[in-house]
XYZ file of C-alpha atoms in Angstrom:
763
model
C 20.175 -104.236 -120.717
C 21.662 -100.747 -120.600
C 24.621 -100.271 -119.018
C 24.463 -97.934 -116.092
C 27.627 -96.159 -116.508
C 26.536 -95.068 -119.926
C 23.209 -93.958 -119.029
C 22.746 -90.279 -120.061
C 21.982 -87.807 -117.540
C 18.534 -86.313 -117.554
C 17.030 -83.083 -116.151
C 13.371 -82.684 -114.403
C 11.052 -80.210 -113.525
C 12.980 -79.684 -110.240
C 15.607 -78.044 -112.145
C 13.236 -75.529 -113.591
C 11.486 -74.613 -110.492
C 14.238 -74.691 -107.691
C 16.451 -71.918 -109.470
C 13.307 -69.542 -109.306
C 12.751 -70.416 -105.554
C 16.381 -70.027 -104.760
C 16.292 -66.500 -106.525
C 13.068 -65.379 -104.676
C 14.807 -66.366 -101.434
C 17.926 -64.311 -102.736
C 15.929 -61.080 -103.305
C 14.041 -61.211 -100.249
C 17.237 -60.574 -98.604
C 16.812 -57.025 -99.713
C 13.751 -56.655 -97.346
C 13.626 -53.077 -95.990
C 15.807 -51.850 -98.665
C 12.377 -50.834 -100.515
C 9.273 -48.849 -99.667
C 7.174 -51.917 -101.049
C 7.406 -55.640 -102.223
C 7.102 -54.595 -105.873
C 10.908 -54.985 -106.223
C 10.281 -58.818 -105.601
C 7.909 -59.213 -108.506
C 10.344 -57.387 -110.848
C 13.100 -59.650 -109.793
C 10.543 -62.799 -109.915
C 9.896 -61.870 -113.450
C 13.244 -61.557 -114.342
C 14.234 -65.090 -113.027
C 11.013 -66.594 -114.854
C 12.200 -65.001 -118.045
C 15.819 -66.479 -117.878
C 14.806 -69.884 -116.679
C 12.161 -70.111 -119.430
C 14.928 -69.159 -121.976
C 17.114 -71.901 -120.546
C 14.635 -74.617 -120.493
C 13.571 -73.752 -124.338
C 17.253 -73.987 -125.302
C 17.527 -77.325 -123.405
C 14.532 -78.992 -125.069
C 15.361 -77.709 -128.503
C 18.963 -79.318 -127.844
C 20.710 -75.848 -128.416
C 24.471 -75.262 -127.363
C 25.285 -73.490 -124.222
C 26.981 -70.695 -126.700
C 23.642 -70.111 -128.294
C 21.859 -69.883 -125.228
C 24.452 -67.313 -123.757
C 24.249 -65.260 -126.832
C 20.139 -65.178 -126.523
C 20.206 -64.227 -123.036
C 22.755 -61.441 -123.522
C 20.751 -60.088 -126.436
C 17.445 -60.257 -124.774
C 18.664 -58.730 -121.511
C 17.832 -55.304 -122.321
C 14.572 -55.394 -123.915
C 13.194 -57.806 -121.304
C 14.491 -55.504 -118.442
C 13.248 -52.591 -120.296
C 9.647 -54.350 -120.496
C 9.241 -54.625 -116.648
C 11.197 -52.045 -114.987
C 8.817 -49.398 -114.855
C 10.558 -46.928 -116.856
C 9.058 -43.472 -116.200
C 6.837 -45.104 -113.413
C 5.022 -47.159 -116.109
C 4.190 -50.774 -115.029
C 4.818 -52.057 -118.405
C 7.131 -50.083 -120.736
C 7.484 -50.918 -124.484
C 11.243 -51.257 -124.980
C 12.805 -48.218 -126.489
C 16.717 -47.065 -126.931
C 16.243 -44.936 -123.739
C 14.704 -47.566 -121.459
C 17.203 -50.242 -122.717
C 20.285 -47.936 -121.914
C 18.578 -47.222 -118.507
C 18.619 -51.145 -117.849
C 22.228 -51.666 -118.975
C 23.297 -48.642 -116.949
C 21.622 -49.684 -113.887
C 23.964 -52.556 -113.693
C 26.555 -50.084 -112.941
C 24.635 -47.515 -111.202
C 22.040 -49.326 -109.280
C 24.163 -50.650 -106.506
C 25.433 -47.070 -105.615
C 22.089 -45.242 -105.838
C 20.606 -47.996 -103.545
C 23.579 -47.836 -101.080
C 23.322 -43.764 -101.119
C 19.685 -43.952 -100.245
C 18.752 -44.032 -96.734
C 16.372 -47.107 -96.579
C 13.605 -47.809 -97.812
C 14.443 -46.615 -101.178
C 11.494 -46.000 -103.669
C 10.837 -48.887 -106.102
C 11.732 -47.226 -109.258
C 14.675 -46.168 -111.367
C 18.152 -47.855 -111.273
C 17.504 -49.482 -107.837
C 14.329 -51.397 -109.036
C 16.047 -52.354 -112.492
C 18.818 -53.814 -110.231
C 16.314 -56.389 -108.856
C 15.583 -57.561 -112.283
C 19.316 -57.919 -113.428
C 19.576 -60.231 -110.013
C 16.952 -62.225 -110.805
C 17.985 -62.533 -114.541
C 21.628 -63.427 -113.617
C 21.022 -65.733 -110.513
C 18.192 -67.904 -112.044
C 19.712 -67.993 -115.660
C 23.003 -69.321 -114.079
C 21.599 -71.765 -111.975
C 19.381 -73.278 -114.566
C 22.137 -73.285 -117.071
C 24.453 -74.985 -114.924
C 21.646 -77.553 -113.769
C 20.452 -78.466 -117.247
C 23.666 -78.285 -119.157
C 25.676 -79.697 -116.578
C 26.439 -83.173 -114.787
C 27.586 -81.815 -111.284
C 24.939 -81.980 -108.522
C 26.707 -78.935 -106.369
C 27.623 -76.424 -109.086
C 24.211 -75.413 -109.691
C 23.635 -73.842 -106.453
C 26.632 -71.698 -106.295
C 25.127 -68.735 -108.097
C 22.454 -68.294 -105.703
C 24.847 -68.594 -102.729
C 27.070 -65.989 -104.262
C 23.683 -63.801 -104.995
C 22.757 -64.316 -101.433
C 26.039 -62.810 -100.298
C 25.554 -59.918 -102.900
C 21.980 -58.875 -101.625
C 22.999 -59.142 -97.847
C 26.047 -56.579 -98.572
C 23.421 -54.333 -100.479
C 20.859 -54.700 -97.941
C 20.276 -52.972 -94.512
C 21.992 -53.449 -91.331
C 19.272 -55.072 -89.440
C 16.863 -56.874 -91.921
C 13.821 -58.985 -90.379
C 14.294 -62.649 -90.872
C 17.707 -62.626 -92.664
C 18.875 -65.768 -90.691
C 15.543 -67.643 -91.735
C 16.242 -66.533 -95.326
C 19.588 -67.855 -95.232
C 18.415 -71.192 -93.626
C 15.708 -71.526 -96.168
C 18.152 -71.239 -98.938
C 20.667 -73.549 -97.340
C 17.657 -76.185 -96.978
C 16.622 -75.588 -100.662
C 20.542 -76.166 -101.897
C 20.496 -79.285 -99.714
C 17.272 -80.826 -101.062
C 18.447 -79.750 -104.624
C 21.945 -81.250 -104.275
C 20.274 -84.618 -103.088
C 17.788 -84.519 -105.672
C 20.046 -84.240 -108.309
C 22.642 -86.737 -106.910
C 19.938 -89.265 -106.111
C 18.545 -88.853 -109.834
C 21.705 -90.232 -111.296
C 22.851 -92.485 -108.384
C 23.219 -95.695 -111.013
C 25.354 -93.578 -113.609
C 28.695 -94.032 -111.741
C 29.815 -95.778 -108.795
C 33.090 -94.138 -108.726
C 33.824 -93.751 -104.954
C 36.184 -90.698 -105.529
C 33.132 -88.970 -107.276
C 30.730 -89.549 -104.742
C 33.361 -88.381 -102.036
C 34.109 -85.268 -104.124
C 30.445 -84.379 -104.433
C 29.819 -85.066 -100.702
C 32.948 -82.747 -99.962
C 31.483 -79.975 -102.239
C 28.070 -80.216 -100.789
C 29.457 -79.714 -97.217
C 31.547 -76.971 -98.433
C 28.423 -75.327 -99.928
C 26.422 -75.789 -96.690
C 29.315 -74.502 -94.576
C 29.496 -71.197 -96.428
C 25.626 -70.861 -96.154
C 25.857 -71.530 -92.366
C 28.678 -69.116 -91.928
C 26.405 -66.682 -93.882
C 23.572 -67.213 -91.287
C 26.084 -66.600 -88.316
C 27.489 -63.182 -89.872
C 24.034 -62.282 -90.972
C 22.311 -62.589 -87.453
C 22.227 -58.894 -86.373
C 22.818 -57.952 -82.842
C 20.852 -55.049 -80.833
C 20.403 -51.917 -82.283
C 22.082 -49.423 -82.340
C 24.869 -49.634 -79.312
C 26.416 -52.743 -80.167
C 29.420 -52.337 -82.726
C 29.879 -55.983 -83.653
C 26.782 -55.714 -86.231
C 27.188 -57.712 -89.328
C 29.159 -56.095 -92.269
C 27.316 -54.697 -95.006
C 28.226 -52.089 -97.904
C 25.820 -49.615 -96.713
C 27.557 -46.743 -94.723
C 31.049 -47.735 -95.906
C 30.619 -46.888 -99.646
C 30.958 -43.069 -100.717
C 31.472 -40.033 -98.378
C 27.918 -38.485 -98.226
C 26.891 -35.089 -99.180
C 29.580 -32.395 -98.514
C 28.176 -29.849 -95.682
C 31.311 -28.498 -94.583
C 30.730 -25.012 -96.362
C 26.957 -24.654 -95.234
C 25.917 -22.163 -92.594
C 26.611 -22.769 -89.073
C 23.765 -21.335 -86.703
C 25.818 -21.941 -83.581
C 28.705 -19.596 -84.956
C 26.109 -17.353 -86.198
C 24.066 -17.495 -83.108
C 23.848 -13.578 -82.250
C 21.635 -13.294 -85.295
C 18.727 -14.717 -83.339
C 19.599 -12.952 -80.058
C 18.598 -9.031 -78.940
C 21.096 -6.748 -80.475
C 21.389 -3.075 -81.045
C 19.086 -1.668 -83.675
C 20.013 -1.799 -87.166
C 22.441 -4.777 -86.492
C 22.970 -6.404 -89.853
C 21.350 -9.976 -90.406
C 19.639 -9.712 -86.914
C 16.352 -11.679 -86.940
C 15.346 -11.640 -83.279
C 11.887 -10.203 -84.196
C 11.234 -11.726 -87.277
C 9.421 -14.871 -87.912
C 11.106 -17.648 -89.196
C 8.503 -20.185 -89.947
C 4.997 -21.419 -88.488
C 4.325 -24.708 -87.593
C 1.027 -26.794 -87.382
C 0.628 -30.491 -85.909
C 3.602 -30.255 -83.458
C 3.183 -31.459 -79.829
C 3.378 -28.337 -77.282
C 7.057 -27.856 -76.113
C 8.571 -30.172 -79.061
C 11.758 -28.478 -80.223
C 12.314 -28.173 -83.911
C 15.890 -28.878 -84.782
C 17.997 -26.987 -87.362
C 21.076 -28.916 -87.086
C 23.264 -31.204 -85.097
C 26.841 -30.215 -84.601
C 28.864 -33.222 -83.324
C 32.672 -32.494 -84.174
C 34.955 -29.801 -82.724
C 38.059 -28.799 -84.466
C 39.343 -26.304 -81.657
C 37.439 -23.102 -83.429
C 34.016 -24.231 -83.832
C 31.548 -26.948 -83.483
C 30.511 -28.257 -86.977
C 28.479 -31.109 -88.650
C 29.859 -33.698 -90.919
C 29.729 -37.223 -92.153
C 31.007 -40.231 -90.328
C 31.136 -38.320 -86.978
C 29.196 -40.678 -84.766
C 31.288 -43.666 -83.712
C 29.747 -47.140 -83.576
C 27.229 -46.640 -86.215
C 27.494 -46.684 -90.030
C 24.568 -44.578 -91.009
C 26.239 -41.126 -90.326
C 26.109 -39.874 -93.837
C 24.207 -37.152 -95.455
C 22.463 -39.658 -97.894
C 19.059 -38.837 -100.303
C 15.841 -40.209 -99.208
C 12.811 -41.943 -100.667
C 9.278 -41.224 -100.078
C 9.833 -43.267 -96.765
C 12.460 -42.976 -94.165
C 12.871 -45.937 -91.636
C 12.940 -44.585 -87.967
C 15.406 -46.677 -85.901
C 13.803 -46.058 -82.793
C 10.037 -46.412 -81.409
C 8.006 -43.388 -80.480
C 4.809 -41.239 -80.917
C 4.061 -40.676 -84.619
C 3.599 -37.000 -85.967
C 2.710 -35.259 -89.244
C 3.593 -31.517 -89.262
C 3.295 -28.751 -91.794
C 5.834 -25.875 -92.096
C 5.321 -22.427 -93.669
C 8.717 -20.688 -94.234
C 8.955 -16.728 -93.757
C 11.418 -14.598 -95.235
C 13.203 -14.465 -91.614
C 14.482 -17.963 -92.440
C 17.334 -18.399 -95.106
C 19.362 -21.451 -94.478
C 20.369 -24.701 -95.992
C 19.161 -26.630 -92.875
C 15.641 -28.105 -93.000
C 13.996 -27.597 -89.610
C 12.631 -31.083 -88.260
C 11.420 -32.711 -85.090
C 12.393 -36.190 -84.043
C 13.147 -38.928 -86.522
C 12.301 -38.084 -90.109
C 10.060 -40.659 -91.705
C 9.066 -38.797 -94.919
C 8.947 -35.183 -96.353
C 7.103 -33.530 -99.375
C 7.583 -29.905 -100.561
C 3.726 -28.853 -100.933
C 3.869 -25.615 -102.976
C 4.974 -25.164 -106.642
C 6.088 -21.799 -106.228
C 8.922 -22.809 -104.230
C 12.315 -24.131 -105.722
C 13.183 -26.953 -103.280
C 12.192 -30.442 -104.014
C 12.338 -33.573 -102.266
C 15.117 -35.014 -104.486
C 17.210 -31.853 -103.015
C 16.984 -33.218 -99.364
C 20.009 -35.186 -98.131
C 19.658 -36.410 -94.413
C 21.806 -37.900 -91.604
C 20.191 -40.510 -90.030
C 22.648 -40.686 -87.025
C 22.384 -36.915 -86.423
C 18.802 -36.576 -87.267
C 19.820 -33.459 -89.346
C 18.508 -32.761 -93.109
C 19.814 -30.131 -95.360
C 18.743 -28.942 -98.877
C 20.507 -28.550 -102.091
C 20.306 -24.792 -102.980
C 19.211 -23.587 -99.822
C 15.569 -22.745 -98.351
C 13.952 -19.449 -99.036
C 10.495 -18.217 -98.289
C 7.577 -20.222 -100.132
C 9.507 -23.580 -99.601
C 6.747 -24.581 -97.691
C 6.947 -28.438 -96.792
C 5.004 -31.205 -94.930
C 6.805 -33.996 -92.896
C 6.035 -37.037 -90.700
C 8.404 -38.276 -88.049
C 8.737 -40.219 -85.002
C 9.247 -38.891 -81.669
C 11.416 -41.171 -79.540
C 12.277 -41.003 -75.877
C 14.308 -38.178 -75.216
C 14.552 -37.509 -71.575
C 18.074 -37.820 -69.758
C 18.335 -38.956 -66.318
C 21.386 -38.698 -63.955
C 20.928 -42.573 -63.204
C 21.569 -43.345 -66.870
C 24.786 -44.970 -68.107
C 26.888 -43.124 -70.934
C 27.387 -45.026 -74.273
C 30.668 -46.712 -74.147
C 32.430 -45.341 -77.118
C 33.109 -41.703 -78.066
C 35.533 -39.600 -79.971
C 36.156 -37.250 -76.839
C 36.809 -34.384 -78.867
C 40.560 -34.351 -78.908
C 40.804 -30.613 -79.852
C 39.143 -29.677 -76.627
C 42.185 -31.090 -74.368
C 42.514 -27.451 -73.650
C 39.766 -27.914 -70.708
C 41.364 -31.011 -69.194
C 42.849 -28.930 -66.575
C 39.781 -26.797 -66.038
C 37.517 -29.844 -65.509
C 40.339 -32.095 -63.326
C 38.114 -31.615 -60.180
C 35.081 -33.402 -61.942
C 37.261 -36.074 -63.532
C 38.742 -36.867 -59.991
C 35.535 -36.808 -58.264
C 34.151 -40.052 -56.649
C 30.865 -39.666 -58.779
C 29.488 -41.614 -61.802
C 30.330 -40.111 -65.102
C 26.878 -38.903 -65.690
C 26.845 -37.524 -61.919
C 29.894 -35.359 -62.993
C 28.268 -33.977 -66.135
C 25.218 -32.866 -64.129
C 27.361 -31.478 -61.413
C 29.377 -29.555 -63.696
C 26.055 -28.228 -65.215
C 25.036 -27.014 -61.850
C 28.248 -25.466 -61.339
C 27.837 -23.507 -64.753
C 24.102 -22.372 -63.755
C 25.020 -21.380 -60.317
C 28.222 -19.280 -61.289
C 27.610 -18.225 -64.714
C 26.046 -14.779 -66.014
C 23.950 -14.343 -69.123
C 24.987 -11.834 -71.781
C 24.481 -11.502 -75.403
C 26.652 -8.536 -75.886
C 23.912 -6.100 -76.458
C 24.414 -3.849 -73.822
C 27.012 -0.982 -74.263
C 29.365 -2.286 -71.488
C 28.500 -5.978 -72.118
C 30.177 -5.839 -75.592
C 33.637 -7.122 -73.986
C 31.770 -10.427 -73.990
C 32.300 -11.583 -77.533
C 30.406 -14.015 -79.337
C 32.394 -17.362 -80.643
C 33.314 -20.713 -79.143
C 36.911 -21.177 -80.063
C 39.361 -22.414 -77.500
C 40.374 -18.847 -76.327
C 36.802 -17.775 -75.777
C 35.742 -21.433 -74.078
C 38.779 -21.147 -72.094
C 40.481 -17.977 -70.620
C 37.465 -16.250 -72.074
C 34.601 -17.969 -70.267
C 35.149 -20.962 -67.528
C 38.461 -19.545 -66.371
C 37.915 -15.896 -66.728
C 37.255 -14.146 -63.297
C 33.532 -13.646 -64.285
C 32.286 -16.365 -66.451
C 29.738 -14.723 -68.747
C 28.159 -15.918 -72.272
C 25.007 -16.579 -74.140
C 23.598 -20.048 -75.300
C 26.311 -20.390 -77.656
C 29.161 -20.400 -75.107
C 27.451 -22.522 -72.494
C 26.273 -25.239 -74.755
C 29.487 -25.346 -76.676
C 31.516 -25.704 -73.469
C 28.906 -27.919 -71.620
C 29.154 -30.291 -74.628
C 32.955 -30.394 -74.999
C 33.609 -30.836 -71.223
C 31.220 -33.661 -71.164
C 33.208 -35.304 -73.822
C 36.281 -34.738 -71.957
C 34.773 -36.379 -69.045
C 34.016 -39.604 -70.817
C 30.375 -38.838 -71.735
C 29.705 -38.728 -75.298
C 27.747 -35.288 -76.114
C 26.988 -33.103 -78.998
C 25.478 -29.595 -79.912
C 21.705 -29.023 -81.238
C 20.662 -25.716 -82.543
C 16.771 -25.337 -82.873
C 13.856 -23.588 -81.480
C 10.538 -24.352 -79.434
C 7.488 -22.923 -81.238
C 5.011 -20.621 -79.345
C 1.603 -22.017 -78.481
C 0.503 -20.749 -81.510
C 3.228 -22.428 -83.721
C 5.219 -19.393 -84.538
C 8.848 -19.418 -84.413
C 10.768 -16.157 -84.143
C 14.362 -15.398 -84.287
C 13.853 -14.640 -80.270
C 12.903 -18.451 -80.103
C 15.872 -20.036 -81.263
C 17.890 -21.863 -78.820
C 20.452 -24.622 -78.210
C 20.911 -27.815 -76.077
C 23.127 -30.568 -75.383
C 22.426 -34.059 -76.386
C 24.229 -37.088 -74.732
C 24.541 -40.712 -75.700
C 23.475 -43.152 -73.320
C 24.028 -47.001 -72.894
C 21.620 -48.142 -75.508
C 23.024 -45.963 -78.052
C 20.328 -43.262 -78.186
C 20.750 -39.447 -77.829
C 18.936 -37.689 -74.756
C 18.655 -34.115 -74.343
C 20.079 -32.088 -71.574
C 17.924 -28.917 -71.706
C 19.797 -25.750 -71.493
C 17.987 -24.784 -68.451
C 20.029 -27.148 -66.423
C 23.323 -25.279 -67.304
C 22.666 -21.922 -68.729
C 22.422 -19.076 -66.155
C 19.669 -16.402 -66.862
C 21.117 -13.688 -64.522
C 22.845 -10.787 -66.260
C 26.404 -9.751 -65.177
C 27.175 -7.173 -62.764
C 30.381 -5.520 -61.826
C 29.920 -6.093 -58.104
C 29.259 -9.695 -58.700
C 31.037 -11.901 -56.068
C 33.915 -14.099 -57.296
C 32.785 -17.449 -58.781
C 32.952 -20.604 -56.511
C 36.271 -22.847 -56.394
C 35.528 -25.809 -58.802
C 37.247 -28.271 -56.147
C 35.152 -27.170 -53.245
C 31.995 -27.393 -55.209
C 32.798 -30.790 -56.338
C 33.447 -31.945 -52.702
C 30.218 -30.421 -51.476
C 28.321 -32.659 -54.047
C 30.367 -35.683 -53.015
C 29.447 -35.454 -49.276
C 25.929 -34.915 -50.352
C 26.058 -37.985 -52.444
C 27.734 -40.028 -49.414
C 24.801 -39.077 -47.170
C 22.241 -40.300 -49.847
C 24.145 -43.610 -50.531
C 22.901 -46.775 -48.692
C 25.311 -48.637 -47.107
C 26.529 -51.674 -49.124
C 25.178 -55.035 -48.721
C 27.361 -57.490 -46.645
C 29.716 -59.448 -48.639
C 28.708 -63.201 -49.198
C 31.656 -65.477 -49.403
C 31.609 -67.201 -52.704
C 33.452 -70.071 -54.416
C 36.736 -68.734 -56.309
C 35.838 -68.733 -60.110
C 39.148 -69.009 -61.444
C 38.542 -72.590 -62.799
C 35.349 -71.485 -64.567
C 35.540 -71.293 -68.258
C 35.678 -67.925 -69.705
C 32.950 -66.594 -71.592
C 33.075 -66.485 -75.246
C 33.267 -62.736 -76.561
C 31.152 -63.600 -79.890
C 28.594 -65.966 -80.444
C 29.577 -66.418 -83.845
C 31.625 -69.581 -83.568
C 28.867 -71.281 -81.421
C 26.471 -70.700 -84.046
C 28.752 -71.844 -87.127
C 29.489 -75.111 -84.950
C 26.149 -75.383 -84.197
C 24.810 -75.094 -88.052
C 27.623 -77.370 -89.113
C 26.614 -79.753 -86.448
C 22.936 -79.716 -87.582
C 24.287 -80.383 -91.242
C 26.349 -83.330 -90.092
C 23.566 -84.736 -88.237
C 21.159 -84.487 -91.210
C 23.950 -85.386 -93.777
C 24.757 -88.799 -91.880
C 21.655 -90.661 -92.762
C 22.281 -90.552 -96.483
C 26.136 -90.948 -96.116
C 25.485 -94.073 -94.069
C 23.225 -95.466 -96.735
C 25.954 -94.621 -99.419
C 28.433 -96.448 -97.518
C 26.346 -99.372 -96.546
C 25.388 -99.811 -100.322
C 29.258 -99.615 -101.360
C 30.147 -102.134 -98.896
C 27.346 -104.726 -100.117
C 28.463 -104.174 -103.685
C 32.061 -104.632 -103.152
C 32.603 -106.534 -99.787
C 32.822 -109.842 -99.047
C 32.246 -113.006 -101.545
C 30.169 -112.945 -104.598
C 27.403 -114.578 -102.584
C 27.570 -112.018 -99.987
C 27.273 -109.057 -102.751
C 24.107 -110.925 -104.195
C 22.519 -111.263 -100.831
C 23.281 -107.484 -100.189
C 21.576 -106.686 -103.534
C 18.287 -107.736 -102.208
C 18.839 -106.451 -99.059
C 19.162 -102.978 -100.758
C 16.073 -103.468 -102.143
C 14.144 -104.551 -99.104
C 15.825 -101.327 -97.172
C 14.352 -98.958 -99.861
C 11.083 -100.323 -99.313
C 11.231 -100.014 -95.515
C 12.368 -96.291 -95.889
C 9.024 -96.035 -98.500
C 7.104 -97.208 -95.815
C 6.342 -100.400 -97.042
C 5.618 -103.532 -94.579
C 8.423 -105.857 -95.485
C 7.691 -109.499 -94.590
C 11.285 -110.409 -93.522
C 10.963 -113.852 -92.447
C 9.334 -115.011 -95.929
C 11.956 -116.596 -98.460
C 12.793 -114.229 -101.215
C 10.596 -115.609 -103.979
C 7.581 -115.188 -101.493
C 8.774 -111.727 -100.713
C 8.578 -110.778 -104.286
C 5.522 -112.387 -104.800
C 3.775 -110.374 -102.057
C 5.444 -107.162 -103.296
C 4.253 -107.666 -106.749
C 7.530 -106.906 -108.418
C 11.367 -108.132 -108.871
C 10.641 -111.861 -108.916
C 13.347 -112.382 -111.269
C 15.775 -110.733 -109.047
C 14.690 -112.519 -106.332
C 15.041 -115.842 -108.043
C 18.521 -114.926 -108.870
C 19.448 -113.690 -105.165
C 17.917 -116.911 -103.972
C 20.416 -118.674 -106.173
C 23.062 -117.993 -103.404
C 21.890 -121.054 -101.723
C 23.410 -123.340 -104.598
C 26.328 -125.141 -103.977
C 28.426 -123.292 -106.439
C 29.111 -119.514 -105.804
C 27.868 -117.099 -108.217
C 29.847 -115.569 -110.560
C 30.696 -112.079 -110.690
C 28.833 -111.450 -113.834
C 25.761 -113.032 -112.263
C 26.012 -110.482 -109.256
C 26.546 -107.730 -111.631
C 23.332 -108.710 -113.454
C 21.279 -108.805 -110.148
C 22.648 -105.364 -109.194
C 21.486 -104.079 -112.357
C 18.150 -105.603 -111.964
C 18.137 -104.196 -108.241
C 19.023 -100.802 -109.526
C 16.329 -100.959 -112.201
C 13.810 -101.647 -109.484
C 14.943 -98.941 -107.356
C 14.631 -96.503 -109.930
C 11.222 -97.569 -110.850
C 10.191 -97.415 -107.155
C 11.606 -93.804 -106.873
C 9.735 -92.673 -109.980
C 6.689 -94.008 -108.754
C 6.958 -91.955 -105.486
C 8.153 -88.796 -107.058
C 10.408 -86.103 -105.555
C 8.797 -86.823 -102.130
C 9.738 -90.547 -102.211
C 13.106 -89.783 -103.406
C 13.490 -87.371 -100.278
C 12.271 -90.075 -98.112
C 14.292 -92.600 -99.470
C 17.443 -90.494 -98.598
C 16.766 -89.182 -95.314
C 14.468 -91.806 -93.721
C 16.182 -93.685 -90.875
C 14.279 -96.532 -91.102
C 16.328 -98.872 -92.656
C 19.226 -97.853 -90.401
C 17.366 -98.753 -87.339
C 18.792 -101.448 -84.937
C 15.578 -103.450 -85.192
C 15.936 -103.691 -89.049
C 19.402 -104.966 -88.630
C 18.514 -107.310 -85.902
C 16.190 -108.772 -87.949
C 18.524 -109.363 -90.978
C 21.066 -110.915 -88.654
C 18.458 -113.363 -87.167
C 17.339 -114.413 -90.633
C 21.012 -114.841 -91.488
C 21.731 -117.025 -88.412
C 18.551 -119.381 -88.569
C 19.472 -119.969 -92.225
C 20.718 -123.814 -92.720
C 24.443 -123.772 -93.657
C 25.205 -125.231 -97.083
C 29.117 -126.153 -97.994
C 30.280 -124.734 -101.013
C 31.621 -126.947 -104.042
C 35.235 -127.318 -103.696
C 35.625 -125.856 -100.261
C 36.082 -127.090 -96.924
C 32.986 -127.203 -94.670
C 33.950 -124.709 -91.704
C 32.573 -121.917 -90.044
C 34.058 -119.168 -92.446
C 32.500 -120.884 -95.582
C 28.751 -120.818 -94.562
C 26.286 -118.512 -96.530
C 23.168 -117.838 -95.023
C 19.805 -116.792 -96.546
């Protein structure tokens, strides 16, 4: 009989299939990062290639060093074959294509992270999927076939899932489900590998170490599930941590033209004013819904001199970067889909790309233009796009977009976090009456807008005597030169710059947008260019405050009465608000809440504890069986150990669904089952007058182990899983039957021992 301790370890088809399945789950965590699912096929092909090479090396009894060399040598040619070099489905490996695969390991993550999702399934990001599949599956298969530990082969897949989650998008669909699927596959694989070689070693320390390692792996995956569960978009700042938006600084846009600072290019000026485009066509639009504004640029940072745009300027979000785009761009908010054609005219010369709503795709249509989609950099948080090298006439383009809800209402609550524009603190004293008002933050902003519209005057400095009203929106022009001046005069530049800055200082996040509303015929002239304020509300979206709410249309006169006192204006609004306010409902006496437990701030600990609790509950069944088997093998007298061996076989049969006739003698049980008759007779020898020897017990346990392995082999993988996790043999009814059988057996005194209650052996 073969010694179980020296039985060589074997592998099975499970060690070939599971690495590929684990790799598929790992790569699926990149859902939303690519425009289509072809990235999965490329990664799966890499996984199959690597696993096939490992399987061939194992069947040919090759050394691990030879396998590693083969994997390294064939990595570039195999990657070049399937990574769609130059857009081909299959590419004959060449020097250029193989170099691209190798460099993709270094450039692929950066290109993927610096592209607004979904990226095109091409180039270095696509080759990165082959690399991940090749490495993860190859590592898992190598550790499984050339190693003995049941847990270590699952570690590369766990690390791979962490990598793909970090490279993925902020809010992918089903990430928790994928992590749970990975955890389930890992548990099944560990159990199958441990159960397959259960008789190789009975070292309790080794079993405990494997159990602890399994629990550690499951704990890591469970924590990943909790950390990967996305929260509501986009206002919650406790979103899971990914690399996207945290790597790189985005395209530098600090030197691009500023339409707000140059706003008088679009206003009526004296004839011959250089650069003025008031009467010139800028572009023509087709397909845009009526009264929908075309955005040139969003300006959301004030430095004391001007409003400007930049990277990382929107708190609470990680996508405020000017990044490259693919053929598709994901729209974060729902809305109406549109497709628009734009024909540029000579009056529009700028680096900013006019758009509407949330961009979902753009394409330059004419070959005589110089702009291309590869030159576009888009900021998803500010909905602003720029083109490297700028736009000129004939750079016509088509774009698709989604128009989200943009209506701002006074009853809305502002977003809880904002930058409040610290360089605008020079306005704090001027807006103090609104800061102290007994109004909601949004009501204060709307009341300030009404004050500007009522008391302000409009002038673009075109008239001779109005040239004293200068352009600009620095602190002097907005403070003493506008709001605090005896006569509050300005054009859309000053009104919008002041309104957005004052709203921020009142605790309501706001920014400036410059654009134009096309005419009914879709024509945009310089005279159509306007500005508006965008306010961020509680759900994280930005809503438009039209300029009609705060920009006055009355021209200034030398005989204008003095403007109203801000304090008196606010007090009148408070009185009006008090008249409209309903009386508060009567207070209802409630029990004190001091003794109630505080609500947890984050659900992550509960999720982790819940996941670990489920793992512990599931793992308690195989752990209990292992402990019971160990006790039967080592505890009590040799007669008890012999009886325990037969009980171990019967329990396995019960777990596999057999109807065990527990009341029959052991030889009759074996005859009914058609197996283990020799073991039954040997186990039935425990009724003899002499205790069985340790050698006899060891022989009996070896026979039972052989019968168990035959049973498990007959039932395949499904039988092994059922044997480990079925609670049938742990039920109270089964244990009660064994206890009754032992209690009803006739006690027989052992030879050489006194006949007392402690020396009774039961069948």
